[in-house]
């Protein structure tokens, strides 16, 4: 009788898993493998500010740098923090001093 049927499209260590199941259950485990992919694999990315998905690797496996750059441009920019002094006041950093000198 069949006790387990396991399916996975991306299990890289299927042989190890089959061996482990055979060992712990003391029952044979048959591994069926196929490299056929009925639905081509495509890679998409998105970000919170994006207006959808960006196809960055197509069905043929080609990387699309234009789509990657468009997605990266939508990522939020890191905020710059001023360093805090012990009294809770913001200390001026060397970078902010340089930026402020050009503002006068």
PDB file as gemmi writes it, atoms N, CA and C in Angstrom:
CRYST1    1.000    1.000    1.000  90.00  90.00  90.00 P 1                      
ATOM      1  N   UNK A   1       0.834  -1.182   0.000  1.00  0.00           N  
ATOM      2  CA  UNK A   1       0.000   0.000   0.000  1.00  0.00           C  
ATOM      3  C   UNK A   1       0.879   1.246   0.000  1.00  0.00           C  
ATOM      4  N   UNK A   2       0.414   2.292  -0.633  1.00  0.00           N  
ATOM      5  CA  UNK A   2       1.147   3.555  -0.718  1.00  0.00           C  
ATOM      6  C   UNK A   2       0.810   4.392   0.510  1.00  0.00           C  
ATOM      7  N   UNK A   3       1.847   4.830   1.215  1.00  0.00           N  
ATOM      8  CA  UNK A   3       1.621   5.649   2.404  1.00  0.00           C  
ATOM      9  C   UNK A   3       1.934   7.117   2.155  1.00  0.00           C  
ATOM     10  N   UNK A   4       2.882   7.397   1.265  1.00  0.00           N  
ATOM     11  CA  UNK A   4       3.262   8.780   0.972  1.00  0.00           C  
ATOM     12  C   UNK A   4       3.416   8.959  -0.522  1.00  0.00           C  
ATOM     13  N   UNK A   5       2.938  10.071  -1.032  1.00  0.00           N  
ATOM     14  CA  UNK A   5       3.247  10.516  -2.382  1.00  0.00           C  
ATOM     15  C   UNK A   5       3.718  11.950  -2.223  1.00  0.00           C  
ATOM     16  N   UNK A   6       4.969  12.202  -2.570  1.00  0.00           N  
ATOM     17  CA  UNK A   6       5.570  13.522  -2.404  1.00  0.00           C  
ATOM     18  C   UNK A   6       5.844  14.122  -3.777  1.00  0.00           C  
ATOM     19  N   UNK A   7       5.443  15.363  -3.968  1.00  0.00           N  
ATOM     20  CA  UNK A   7       5.665  16.047  -5.235  1.00  0.00           C  
ATOM     21  C   UNK A   7       6.417  17.348  -4.980  1.00  0.00           C  
ATOM     22  N   UNK A   8       7.397  17.618  -5.820  1.00  0.00           N  
ATOM     23  CA  UNK A   8       8.109  18.883  -5.723  1.00  0.00           C  
ATOM     24  C   UNK A   8       8.724  19.205  -7.068  1.00  0.00           C  
ATOM     25  N   UNK A   9       8.648  20.482  -7.436  1.00  0.00           N  
ATOM     26  CA  UNK A   9       9.256  20.907  -8.695  1.00  0.00           C  
ATOM     27  C   UNK A   9      10.706  21.323  -8.512  1.00  0.00           C  
ATOM     28  N   UNK A  10      11.111  21.567  -7.285  1.00  0.00           N  
ATOM     29  CA  UNK A  10      12.444  22.142  -7.067  1.00  0.00           C  
ATOM     30  C   UNK A  10      13.174  21.510  -5.896  1.00  0.00           C  
ATOM     31  N   UNK A  11      13.091  20.234  -5.709  1.00  0.00           N  
ATOM     32  CA  UNK A  11      13.762  19.573  -4.593  1.00  0.00           C  
ATOM     33  C   UNK A  11      15.160  19.149  -5.039  1.00  0.00           C  
ATOM     34  N   UNK A  12      16.210  19.875  -4.625  1.00  0.00           N  
ATOM     35  CA  UNK A  12      17.547  19.578  -5.121  1.00  0.00           C  
ATOM     36  C   UNK A  12      18.154  18.300  -4.539  1.00  0.00           C  
ATOM     37  N   UNK A  13      17.669  17.839  -3.385  1.00  0.00           N  
ATOM     38  CA  UNK A  13      18.257  16.658  -2.758  1.00  0.00           C  
ATOM     39  C   UNK A  13      17.232  15.522  -2.664  1.00  0.00           C  
ATOM     40  N   UNK A  14      16.528  15.267  -3.756  1.00  0.00           N  
ATOM     41  CA  UNK A  14      15.478  14.247  -3.769  1.00  0.00           C  
ATOM     42  C   UNK A  14      16.034  12.868  -3.419  1.00  0.00           C  
ATOM     43  N   UNK A  15      17.218  12.542  -3.907  1.00  0.00           N  
ATOM     44  CA  UNK A  15      17.800  11.224  -3.597  1.00  0.00           C  
ATOM     45  C   UNK A  15      18.067  11.084  -2.099  1.00  0.00           C  
ATOM     46  N   UNK A  16      18.573  12.134  -1.491  1.00  0.00           N  
ATOM     47  CA  UNK A  16      18.820  12.111  -0.043  1.00  0.00           C  
ATOM     48  C   UNK A  16      17.518  11.914   0.720  1.00  0.00           C  
ATOM     49  N   UNK A  17      16.469  12.595   0.300  1.00  0.00           N  
ATOM     50  CA  UNK A  17      15.174  12.465   0.959  1.00  0.00           C  
ATOM     51  C   UNK A  17      14.631  11.046   0.812  1.00  0.00           C  
ATOM     52  N   UNK A  18      14.745  10.470  -0.383  1.00  0.00           N  
ATOM     53  CA  UNK A  18      14.281   9.099  -0.604  1.00  0.00           C  
ATOM     54  C   UNK A  18      15.067   8.120   0.268  1.00  0.00           C  
ATOM     55  N   UNK A  19      16.368   8.309   0.363  1.00  0.00           N  
ATOM     56  CA  UNK A  19      17.190   7.436   1.224  1.00  0.00           C  
ATOM     57  C   UNK A  19      16.783   7.564   2.683  1.00  0.00           C  
ATOM     58  N   UNK A  20      16.558   8.774   3.129  1.00  0.00           N  
ATOM     59  CA  UNK A  20      16.161   9.016   4.511  1.00  0.00           C  
ATOM     60  C   UNK A  20      14.805   8.374   4.805  1.00  0.00           C  
ATOM     61  N   UNK A  21      13.841   8.550   3.900  1.00  0.00           N  
ATOM     62  CA  UNK A  21      12.529   7.932   4.107  1.00  0.00           C  
ATOM     63  C   UNK A  21      12.628   6.412   4.144  1.00  0.00           C  
ATOM     64  N   UNK A  22      13.451   5.832   3.270  1.00  0.00           N  
ATOM     65  CA  UNK A  22      13.656   4.384   3.268  1.00  0.00           C  
ATOM     66  C   UNK A  22      14.230   3.925   4.604  1.00  0.00           C  
ATOM     67  N   UNK A  23      15.192   4.686   5.111  1.00  0.00           N  
ATOM     68  CA  UNK A  23      15.844   4.319   6.364  1.00  0.00           C  
ATOM     69  C   UNK A  23      14.887   4.419   7.567  1.00  0.00           C  
ATOM     70  N   UNK A  24      14.169   5.514   7.686  1.00  0.00           N  
ATOM     71  CA  UNK A  24      13.343   5.678   8.891  1.00  0.00           C  
ATOM     72  C   UNK A  24      12.074   4.834   8.869  1.00  0.00           C  
ATOM     73  N   UNK A  25      11.555   4.526   7.669  1.00  0.00           N  
ATOM     74  CA  UNK A  25      10.322   3.731   7.586  1.00  0.00           C  
ATOM     75  C   UNK A  25      10.591   2.254   7.271  1.00  0.00           C  
ATOM     76  N   UNK A  26      11.851   1.927   7.019  1.00  0.00           N  
ATOM     77  CA  UNK A  26      12.247   0.556   6.680  1.00  0.00           C  
ATOM     78  C   UNK A  26      11.338  -0.019   5.585  1.00  0.00           C  
ATOM     79  N   UNK A  27      11.156   0.826   4.578  1.00  0.00           N  
ATOM     80  CA  UNK A  27      10.305   0.472   3.450  1.00  0.00           C  
ATOM     81  C   UNK A  27      10.874   1.164   2.217  1.00  0.00           C  
ATOM     82  N   UNK A  28      10.801   0.551   1.043  1.00  0.00           N  
ATOM     83  CA  UNK A  28      11.386   1.180  -0.142  1.00  0.00           C  
ATOM     84  C   UNK A  28      10.682   2.493  -0.508  1.00  0.00           C  
ATOM     85  N   UNK A  29      11.458   3.400  -1.038  1.00  0.00           N  
ATOM     86  CA  UNK A  29      10.931   4.672  -1.523  1.00  0.00           C  
ATOM     87  C   UNK A  29      11.412   4.821  -2.962  1.00  0.00           C  
ATOM     88  N   UNK A  30      10.494   4.966  -3.884  1.00  0.00           N  
ATOM     89  CA  UNK A  30      10.836   5.053  -5.301  1.00  0.00           C  
ATOM     90  C   UNK A  30      10.836   6.515  -5.733  1.00  0.00           C  
ATOM     91  N   UNK A  31      11.905   6.911  -6.378  1.00  0.00           N  
ATOM     92  CA  UNK A  31      12.058   8.279  -6.839  1.00  0.00           C  
ATOM     93  C   UNK A  31      11.793   8.323  -8.340  1.00  0.00           C  
ATOM     94  N   UNK A  32      10.857   9.148  -8.741  1.00  0.00           N  
ATOM     95  CA  UNK A  32      10.546   9.348 -10.162  1.00  0.00           C  
ATOM     96  C   UNK A  32      10.980  10.760 -10.508  1.00  0.00           C  
ATOM     97  N   UNK A  33      11.813  10.901 -11.515  1.00  0.00           N  
ATOM     98  CA  UNK A  33      12.379  12.198 -11.857  1.00  0.00           C  
ATOM     99  C   UNK A  33      12.102  12.516 -13.320  1.00  0.00           C  
ATOM    100  N   UNK A  34      11.817  13.770 -13.600  1.00  0.00           N  
ATOM    101  CA  UNK A  34      11.662  14.232 -14.980  1.00  0.00           C  
ATOM    102  C   UNK A  34      12.188  15.654 -15.062  1.00  0.00           C  
ATOM    103  N   UNK A  35      12.965  15.933 -16.087  1.00  0.00           N  
ATOM    104  CA  UNK A  35      13.447  17.297 -16.293  1.00  0.00           C  
ATOM    105  C   UNK A  35      12.490  18.100 -17.168  1.00  0.00           C  
ATOM    106  N   UNK A  36      11.434  17.455 -17.648  1.00  0.00           N  
ATOM    107  CA  UNK A  36      10.439  18.154 -18.467  1.00  0.00           C  
ATOM    108  C   UNK A  36       9.682  19.165 -17.624  1.00  0.00           C  
ATOM    109  N   UNK A  37       9.577  20.381 -18.102  1.00  0.00           N  
ATOM    110  CA  UNK A  37       8.847  21.431 -17.396  1.00  0.00           C  
ATOM    111  C   UNK A  37       7.700  21.871 -18.307  1.00  0.00           C  
ATOM    112  N   UNK A  38       6.469  21.432 -17.994  1.00  0.00           N  
ATOM    113  CA  UNK A  38       5.342  21.773 -18.867  1.00  0.00           C  
ATOM    114  C   UNK A  38       5.042  23.270 -18.899  1.00  0.00           C  
ATOM    115  N   UNK A  39       5.371  23.973 -17.841  1.00  0.00           N  
ATOM    116  CA  UNK A  39       5.190  25.423 -17.790  1.00  0.00           C  
ATOM    117  C   UNK A  39       6.567  26.051 -17.641  1.00  0.00           C  
ATOM    118  N   UNK A  40       6.992  26.862 -18.610  1.00  0.00           N  
ATOM    119  CA  UNK A  40       8.331  27.460 -18.520  1.00  0.00           C  
ATOM    120  C   UNK A  40       8.493  28.305 -17.253  1.00  0.00           C  
ATOM    121  N   UNK A  41       9.673  28.238 -16.674  1.00  0.00           N  
ATOM    122  CA  UNK A  41       9.978  28.993 -15.460  1.00  0.00           C  
ATOM    123  C   UNK A  41      10.406  30.401 -15.834  1.00  0.00           C  
ATOM    124  N   UNK A  42       9.760  31.376 -15.222  1.00  0.00           N  
ATOM    125  CA  UNK A  42      10.104  32.785 -15.416  1.00  0.00           C  
ATOM    126  C   UNK A  42      10.311  33.402 -14.040  1.00  0.00           C  
ATOM    127  N   UNK A  43      11.242  34.339 -13.933  1.00  0.00           N  
ATOM    128  CA  UNK A  43      11.528  35.002 -12.659  1.00  0.00           C  
ATOM    129  C   UNK A  43      11.035  36.452 -12.720  1.00  0.00           C  
ATOM    130  N   UNK A  44      10.234  36.813 -11.740  1.00  0.00           N  
ATOM    131  CA  UNK A  44       9.719  38.176 -11.621  1.00  0.00           C  
ATOM    132  C   UNK A  44      10.155  38.760 -10.286  1.00  0.00           C  
ATOM    133  N   UNK A  45      10.286  40.082 -10.225  1.00  0.00           N  
ATOM    134  CA  UNK A  45      10.521  40.779  -8.966  1.00  0.00           C  
ATOM    135  C   UNK A  45       9.561  41.955  -8.890  1.00  0.00           C  
ATOM    136  N   UNK A  46       9.354  42.429  -7.662  1.00  0.00           N  
ATOM    137  CA  UNK A  46       8.541  43.613  -7.434  1.00  0.00           C  
ATOM    138  C   UNK A  46       9.048  44.302  -6.180  1.00  0.00           C  
ATOM    139  N   UNK A  47       8.524  45.464  -5.902  1.00  0.00           N  
ATOM    140  CA  UNK A  47       8.865  46.191  -4.682  1.00  0.00           C  
ATOM    141  C   UNK A  47       7.607  46.908  -4.213  1.00  0.00           C  
ATOM    142  N   UNK A  48       7.597  47.400  -2.979  1.00  0.00           N  
ATOM    143  CA  UNK A  48       6.396  48.065  -2.466  1.00  0.00           C  
ATOM    144  C   UNK A  48       5.927  49.241  -3.326  1.00  0.00           C  
ATOM    145  N   UNK A  49       6.843  49.965  -3.959  1.00  0.00           N  
ATOM    146  CA  UNK A  49       6.458  51.123  -4.768  1.00  0.00           C  
ATOM    147  C   UNK A  49       6.236  50.779  -6.242  1.00  0.00           C  
ATOM    148  N   UNK A  50       6.449  49.534  -6.613  1.00  0.00           N  
ATOM    149  CA  UNK A  50       6.311  49.144  -8.018  1.00  0.00           C  
ATOM    150  C   UNK A  50       4.841  49.116  -8.428  1.00  0.00           C  
ATOM    151  N   UNK A  51       4.621  49.295  -9.703  1.00  0.00           N  
ATOM    152  CA  UNK A  51       3.267  49.242 -10.243  1.00  0.00           C  
ATOM    153  C   UNK A  51       3.062  47.916 -10.973  1.00  0.00           C  
ATOM    154  N   UNK A  52       3.498  46.834 -10.368  1.00  0.00           N  
ATOM    155  CA  UNK A  52       3.345  45.529 -10.990  1.00  0.00           C  
ATOM    156  C   UNK A  52       4.600  44.688 -10.826  1.00  0.00           C  
ATOM    157  N   UNK A  53       4.740  43.715 -11.717  1.00  0.00           N  
ATOM    158  CA  UNK A  53       5.866  42.789 -11.687  1.00  0.00           C  
ATOM    159  C   UNK A  53       6.843  43.115 -12.813  1.00  0.00           C  
ATOM    160  N   UNK A  54       8.108  42.800 -12.586  1.00  0.00           N  
ATOM    161  CA  UNK A  54       9.150  42.985 -13.594  1.00  0.00           C  
ATOM    162  C   UNK A  54       9.721  41.617 -13.947  1.00  0.00           C  
ATOM    163  N   UNK A  55       9.607  41.230 -15.211  1.00  0.00           N  
ATOM    164  CA  UNK A  55      10.164  39.963 -15.690  1.00  0.00           C  
ATOM    165  C   UNK A  55      11.673  40.130 -15.835  1.00  0.00           C  
ATOM    166  N   UNK A  56      12.452  39.484 -14.948  1.00  0.00           N  
ATOM    167  CA  UNK A  56      13.901  39.655 -14.975  1.00  0.00           C  
ATOM    168  C   UNK A  56      14.644  38.462 -15.568  1.00  0.00           C  
ATOM    169  N   UNK A  57      13.982  37.313 -15.684  1.00  0.00           N  
ATOM    170  CA  UNK A  57      14.570  36.156 -16.372  1.00  0.00           C  
ATOM    171  C   UNK A  57      13.436  35.504 -17.141  1.00  0.00           C  
ATOM    172  N   UNK A  58      13.594  35.433 -18.464  1.00  0.00           N  
ATOM    173  CA  UNK A  58      12.506  34.922 -19.289  1.00  0.00           C  
ATOM    174  C   UNK A  58      12.496  33.391 -19.343  1.00  0.00           C  
ATOM    175  N   UNK A  59      11.549  32.824 -20.083  1.00  0.00           N  
ATOM    176  CA  UNK A  59      11.360  31.375 -20.154  1.00  0.00           C  
ATOM    177  C   UNK A  59      12.570  30.653 -20.744  1.00  0.00           C  
ATOM    178  N   UNK A  60      13.368  31.353 -21.534  1.00  0.00           N  
ATOM    179  CA  UNK A  60      14.582  30.746 -22.099  1.00  0.00           C  
ATOM    180  C   UNK A  60      15.764  30.873 -21.163  1.00  0.00           C  
ATOM    181  N   UNK A  61      15.594  31.541 -20.029  1.00  0.00           N  
ATOM    182  CA  UNK A  61      16.670  31.693 -19.054  1.00  0.00           C  
ATOM    183  C   UNK A  61      17.510  32.933 -19.245  1.00  0.00           C  
ATOM    184  N   UNK A  62      17.118  33.804 -20.177  1.00  0.00           N  
ATOM    185  CA  UNK A  62      17.895  35.022 -20.436  1.00  0.00           C  
ATOM    186  C   UNK A  62      17.576  36.085 -19.379  1.00  0.00           C  
ATOM    187  N   UNK A  63      18.628  36.653 -18.798  1.00  0.00           N  
ATOM    188  CA  UNK A  63      18.484  37.728 -17.822  1.00  0.00           C  
ATOM    189  C   UNK A  63      18.151  39.019 -18.554  1.00  0.00           C  
ATOM    190  N   UNK A  64      17.232  39.804 -17.990  1.00  0.00           N  
ATOM    191  CA  UNK A  64      16.801  41.059 -18.609  1.00  0.00           C  
ATOM    192  C   UNK A  64      17.238  42.227 -17.720  1.00  0.00           C  
ATOM    193  N   UNK A  65      18.440  42.776 -17.970  1.00  0.00           N  
ATOM    194  CA  UNK A  65      18.962  43.839 -17.115  1.00  0.00           C  
ATOM    195  C   UNK A  65      18.095  45.090 -17.113  1.00  0.00           C  
ATOM    196  N   UNK A  66      17.403  45.394 -18.217  1.00  0.00           N  
ATOM    197  CA  UNK A  66      16.544  46.576 -18.254  1.00  0.00           C  
ATOM    198  C   UNK A  66      15.403  46.456 -17.244  1.00  0.00           C  
ATOM    199  N   UNK A  67      14.807  45.286 -17.140  1.00  0.00           N  
ATOM    200  CA  UNK A  67      13.727  45.063 -16.177  1.00  0.00           C  
ATOM    201  C   UNK A  67      14.269  45.087 -14.756  1.00  0.00           C  
ATOM    202  N   UNK A  68      15.462  44.525 -14.550  1.00  0.00           N  
ATOM    203  CA  UNK A  68      16.072  44.537 -13.219  1.00  0.00           C  
ATOM    204  C   UNK A  68      16.319  45.979 -12.764  1.00  0.00           C  
ATOM    205  N   UNK A  69      16.891  46.800 -13.631  1.00  0.00           N  
ATOM    206  CA  UNK A  69      17.176  48.198 -13.287  1.00  0.00           C  
ATOM    207  C   UNK A  69      15.884  48.958 -13.010  1.00  0.00           C  
ATOM    208  N   UNK A  70      14.833  48.708 -13.782  1.00  0.00           N  
ATOM    209  CA  UNK A  70      13.547  49.377 -13.556  1.00  0.00           C  
ATOM    210  C   UNK A  70      12.987  49.000 -12.188  1.00  0.00           C  
ATOM    211  N   UNK A  71      13.127  47.743 -11.797  1.00  0.00           N  
ATOM    212  CA  UNK A  71      12.644  47.298 -10.483  1.00  0.00           C  
ATOM    213  C   UNK A  71      13.471  47.914  -9.364  1.00  0.00           C  
ATOM    214  N   UNK A  72      14.783  47.964  -9.529  1.00  0.00           N  
ATOM    215  CA  UNK A  72      15.671  48.525  -8.501  1.00  0.00           C  
ATOM    216  C   UNK A  72      15.378  50.013  -8.307  1.00  0.00           C  
ATOM    217  N   UNK A  73      15.062  50.722  -9.386  1.00  0.00           N  
ATOM    218  CA  UNK A  73      14.744  52.153  -9.277  1.00  0.00           C  
ATOM    219  C   UNK A  73      13.517  52.396  -8.403  1.00  0.00           C  
ATOM    220  N   UNK A  74      12.625  51.420  -8.296  1.00  0.00           N  
ATOM    221  CA  UNK A  74      11.408  51.561  -7.496  1.00  0.00           C  
ATOM    222  C   UNK A  74      11.626  51.244  -6.016  1.00  0.00           C  
ATOM    223  N   UNK A  75      12.806  50.747  -5.649  1.00  0.00           N  
ATOM    224  CA  UNK A  75      13.069  50.448  -4.242  1.00  0.00           C  
ATOM    225  C   UNK A  75      13.160  51.734  -3.439  1.00  0.00           C  
ATOM    226  N   UNK A  76      12.679  51.728  -2.192  1.00  0.00           N  
ATOM    227  CA  UNK A  76      12.803  52.933  -1.370  1.00  0.00           C  
ATOM    228  C   UNK A  76      14.267  53.229  -1.072  1.00  0.00           C  
ATOM    229  N   UNK A  77      14.600  54.495  -1.060  1.00  0.00           N  
ATOM    230  CA  UNK A  77      15.970  54.906  -0.760  1.00  0.00           C  
ATOM    231  C   UNK A  77      16.186  54.880   0.745  1.00  0.00           C  
ATOM    232  N   UNK A  78      17.357  54.440   1.209  1.00  0.00           N  
ATOM    233  CA  UNK A  78      17.626  54.434   2.653  1.00  0.00           C  
ATOM    234  C   UNK A  78      17.654  55.862   3.186  1.00  0.00           C  
ATOM    235  N   UNK A  79      17.099  56.037   4.385  1.00  0.00           N  
ATOM    236  CA  UNK A  79      17.103  57.349   5.019  1.00  0.00           C  
ATOM    237  C   UNK A  79      18.467  57.594   5.638  1.00  0.00           C  
ATOM    238  N   UNK A  80      18.921  58.841   5.580  1.00  0.00           N  
ATOM    239  CA  UNK A  80      20.191  59.210   6.207  1.00  0.00           C  
ATOM    240  C   UNK A  80      19.890  59.757   7.591  1.00  0.00           C  
ATOM    241  N   UNK A  81      20.614  59.285   8.589  1.00  0.00           N  
ATOM    242  CA  UNK A  81      20.405  59.694   9.968  1.00  0.00           C  
ATOM    243  C   UNK A  81      21.555  60.576  10.427  1.00  0.00           C  
ATOM    244  N   UNK A  82      21.207  61.582  11.228  1.00  0.00           N  
ATOM    245  CA  UNK A  82      22.256  62.366  11.885  1.00  0.00           C  
ATOM    246  C   UNK A  82      22.629  61.630  13.154  1.00  0.00           C  
ATOM    247  N   UNK A  83      23.899  61.713  13.521  1.00  0.00           N  
ATOM    248  CA  UNK A  83      24.360  61.046  14.734  1.00  0.00           C  
ATOM    249  C   UNK A  83      23.821  61.776  15.963  1.00  0.00           C  
ATOM    250  N   UNK A  84      23.414  61.041  16.972  1.00  0.00           N  
ATOM    251  CA  UNK A  84      22.875  61.622  18.203  1.00  0.00           C  
ATOM    252  C   UNK A  84      24.003  61.905  19.198  1.00  0.00           C  
ATOM    253  N   UNK A  85      23.949  63.088  19.832  1.00  0.00           N  
ATOM    254  CA  UNK A  85      24.861  63.407  20.919  1.00  0.00           C  
ATOM    255  C   UNK A  85      24.258  62.894  22.223  1.00  0.00           C  
ATOM    256  N   UNK A  86      25.058  62.760  23.278  1.00  0.00           N  
ATOM    257  CA  UNK A  86      24.530  62.268  24.553  1.00  0.00           C  
ATOM    258  C   UNK A  86      23.324  63.047  25.066  1.00  0.00           C  
ATOM    259  N   UNK A  87      23.164  64.314  24.789  1.00  0.00           N  
ATOM    260  CA  UNK A  87      22.033  65.101  25.267  1.00  0.00           C  
ATOM    261  C   UNK A  87      20.782  64.931  24.414  1.00  0.00           C  
ATOM    262  N   UNK A  88      20.816  64.077  23.381  1.00  0.00           N  
ATOM    263  CA  UNK A  88      19.656  63.863  22.532  1.00  0.00           C  
ATOM    264  C   UNK A  88      19.647  64.773  21.311  1.00  0.00           C  
ATOM    265  N   UNK A  89      20.615  65.705  21.219  1.00  0.00           N  
ATOM    266  CA  UNK A  89      20.663  66.597  20.059  1.00  0.00           C  
ATOM    267  C   UNK A  89      21.402  65.899  18.920  1.00  0.00           C  
ATOM    268  N   UNK A  90      21.050  66.241  17.718  1.00  0.00           N  
ATOM    269  CA  UNK A  90      21.711  65.646  16.564  1.00  0.00           C  
ATOM    270  C   UNK A  90      23.066  66.295  16.363  1.00  0.00           C  
ATOM    271  N   UNK A  91      24.097  65.484  16.255  1.00  0.00           N  
ATOM    272  CA  UNK A  91      25.444  65.995  16.002  1.00  0.00           C  
ATOM    273  C   UNK A  91      25.626  66.153  14.508  1.00  0.00           C  
ATOM    274  N   UNK A  92      26.399  67.117  14.120  1.00  0.00           N  
ATOM    275  CA  UNK A  92      26.663  67.335  12.715  1.00  0.00           C  
ATOM    276  C   UNK A  92      27.770  66.379  12.281  1.00  0.00           C  
ATOM    277  N   UNK A  93      27.514  65.615  11.246  1.00  0.00           N  
ATOM    278  CA  UNK A  93      28.535  64.692  10.752  1.00  0.00           C  
ATOM    279  C   UNK A  93      29.407  65.408   9.733  1.00  0.00           C  
ATOM    280  N   UNK A  94      30.548  64.809   9.413  1.00  0.00           N  
ATOM    281  CA  UNK A  94      31.450  65.400   8.424  1.00  0.00           C  
ATOM    282  C   UNK A  94      30.734  65.554   7.095  1.00  0.00           C  
ATOM    283  N   UNK A  95      29.908  64.576   6.743  1.00  0.00           N  
ATOM    284  CA  UNK A  95      29.184  64.630   5.478  1.00  0.00           C  
ATOM    285  C   UNK A  95      28.183  65.788   5.468  1.00  0.00           C  
ATOM    286  N   UNK A  96      27.437  65.963   6.566  1.00  0.00           N  
ATOM    287  CA  UNK A  96      26.452  67.043   6.603  1.00  0.00           C  
ATOM    288  C   UNK A  96      27.136  68.408   6.619  1.00  0.00           C  
ATOM    289  N   UNK A  97      28.331  68.519   7.262  1.00  0.00           N  
ATOM    290  CA  UNK A  97      29.069  69.780   7.251  1.00  0.00           C  
ATOM    291  C   UNK A  97      29.474  70.134   5.831  1.00  0.00           C  
ATOM    292  N   UNK A  98      29.951  69.147   5.081  1.00  0.00           N  
ATOM    293  CA  UNK A  98      30.355  69.380   3.704  1.00  0.00           C  
ATOM    294  C   UNK A  98      29.170  69.830   2.874  1.00  0.00           C  
ATOM    295  N   UNK A  99      28.003  69.177   3.054  1.00  0.00           N  
ATOM    296  CA  UNK A  99      26.805  69.530   2.310  1.00  0.00           C  
ATOM    297  C   UNK A  99      26.314  70.926   2.691  1.00  0.00           C  
ATOM    298  N   UNK A 100      26.385  71.302   3.979  1.00  0.00           N  
ATOM    299  CA  UNK A 100      25.904  72.595   4.431  1.00  0.00           C  
ATOM    300  C   UNK A 100      26.802  73.735   3.979  1.00  0.00           C  
ATOM    301  N   UNK A 101      28.125  73.475   3.837  1.00  0.00           N  
ATOM    302  CA  UNK A 101      29.051  74.531   3.419  1.00  0.00           C  
ATOM    303  C   UNK A 101      28.710  75.021   2.031  1.00  0.00           C  
ATOM    304  N   UNK A 102      28.285  74.117   1.163  1.00  0.00           N  
ATOM    305  CA  UNK A 102      27.951  74.518  -0.198  1.00  0.00           C  
ATOM    306  C   UNK A 102      26.603  75.210  -0.294  1.00  0.00           C  
ATOM    307  N   UNK A 103      25.794  75.171   0.784  1.00  0.00           N  
ATOM    308  CA  UNK A 103      24.459  75.738   0.759  1.00  0.00           C  
ATOM    309  C   UNK A 103      24.460  77.237   1.060  1.00  0.00           C  
ATOM    310  N   UNK A 104      25.546  77.777   1.622  1.00  0.00           N  
ATOM    311  CA  UNK A 104      25.522  79.198   2.007  1.00  0.00           C  
ATOM    312  C   UNK A 104      25.820  80.108   0.848  1.00  0.00           C  
TER     313      UNK A 104                                                      
END                                                                             
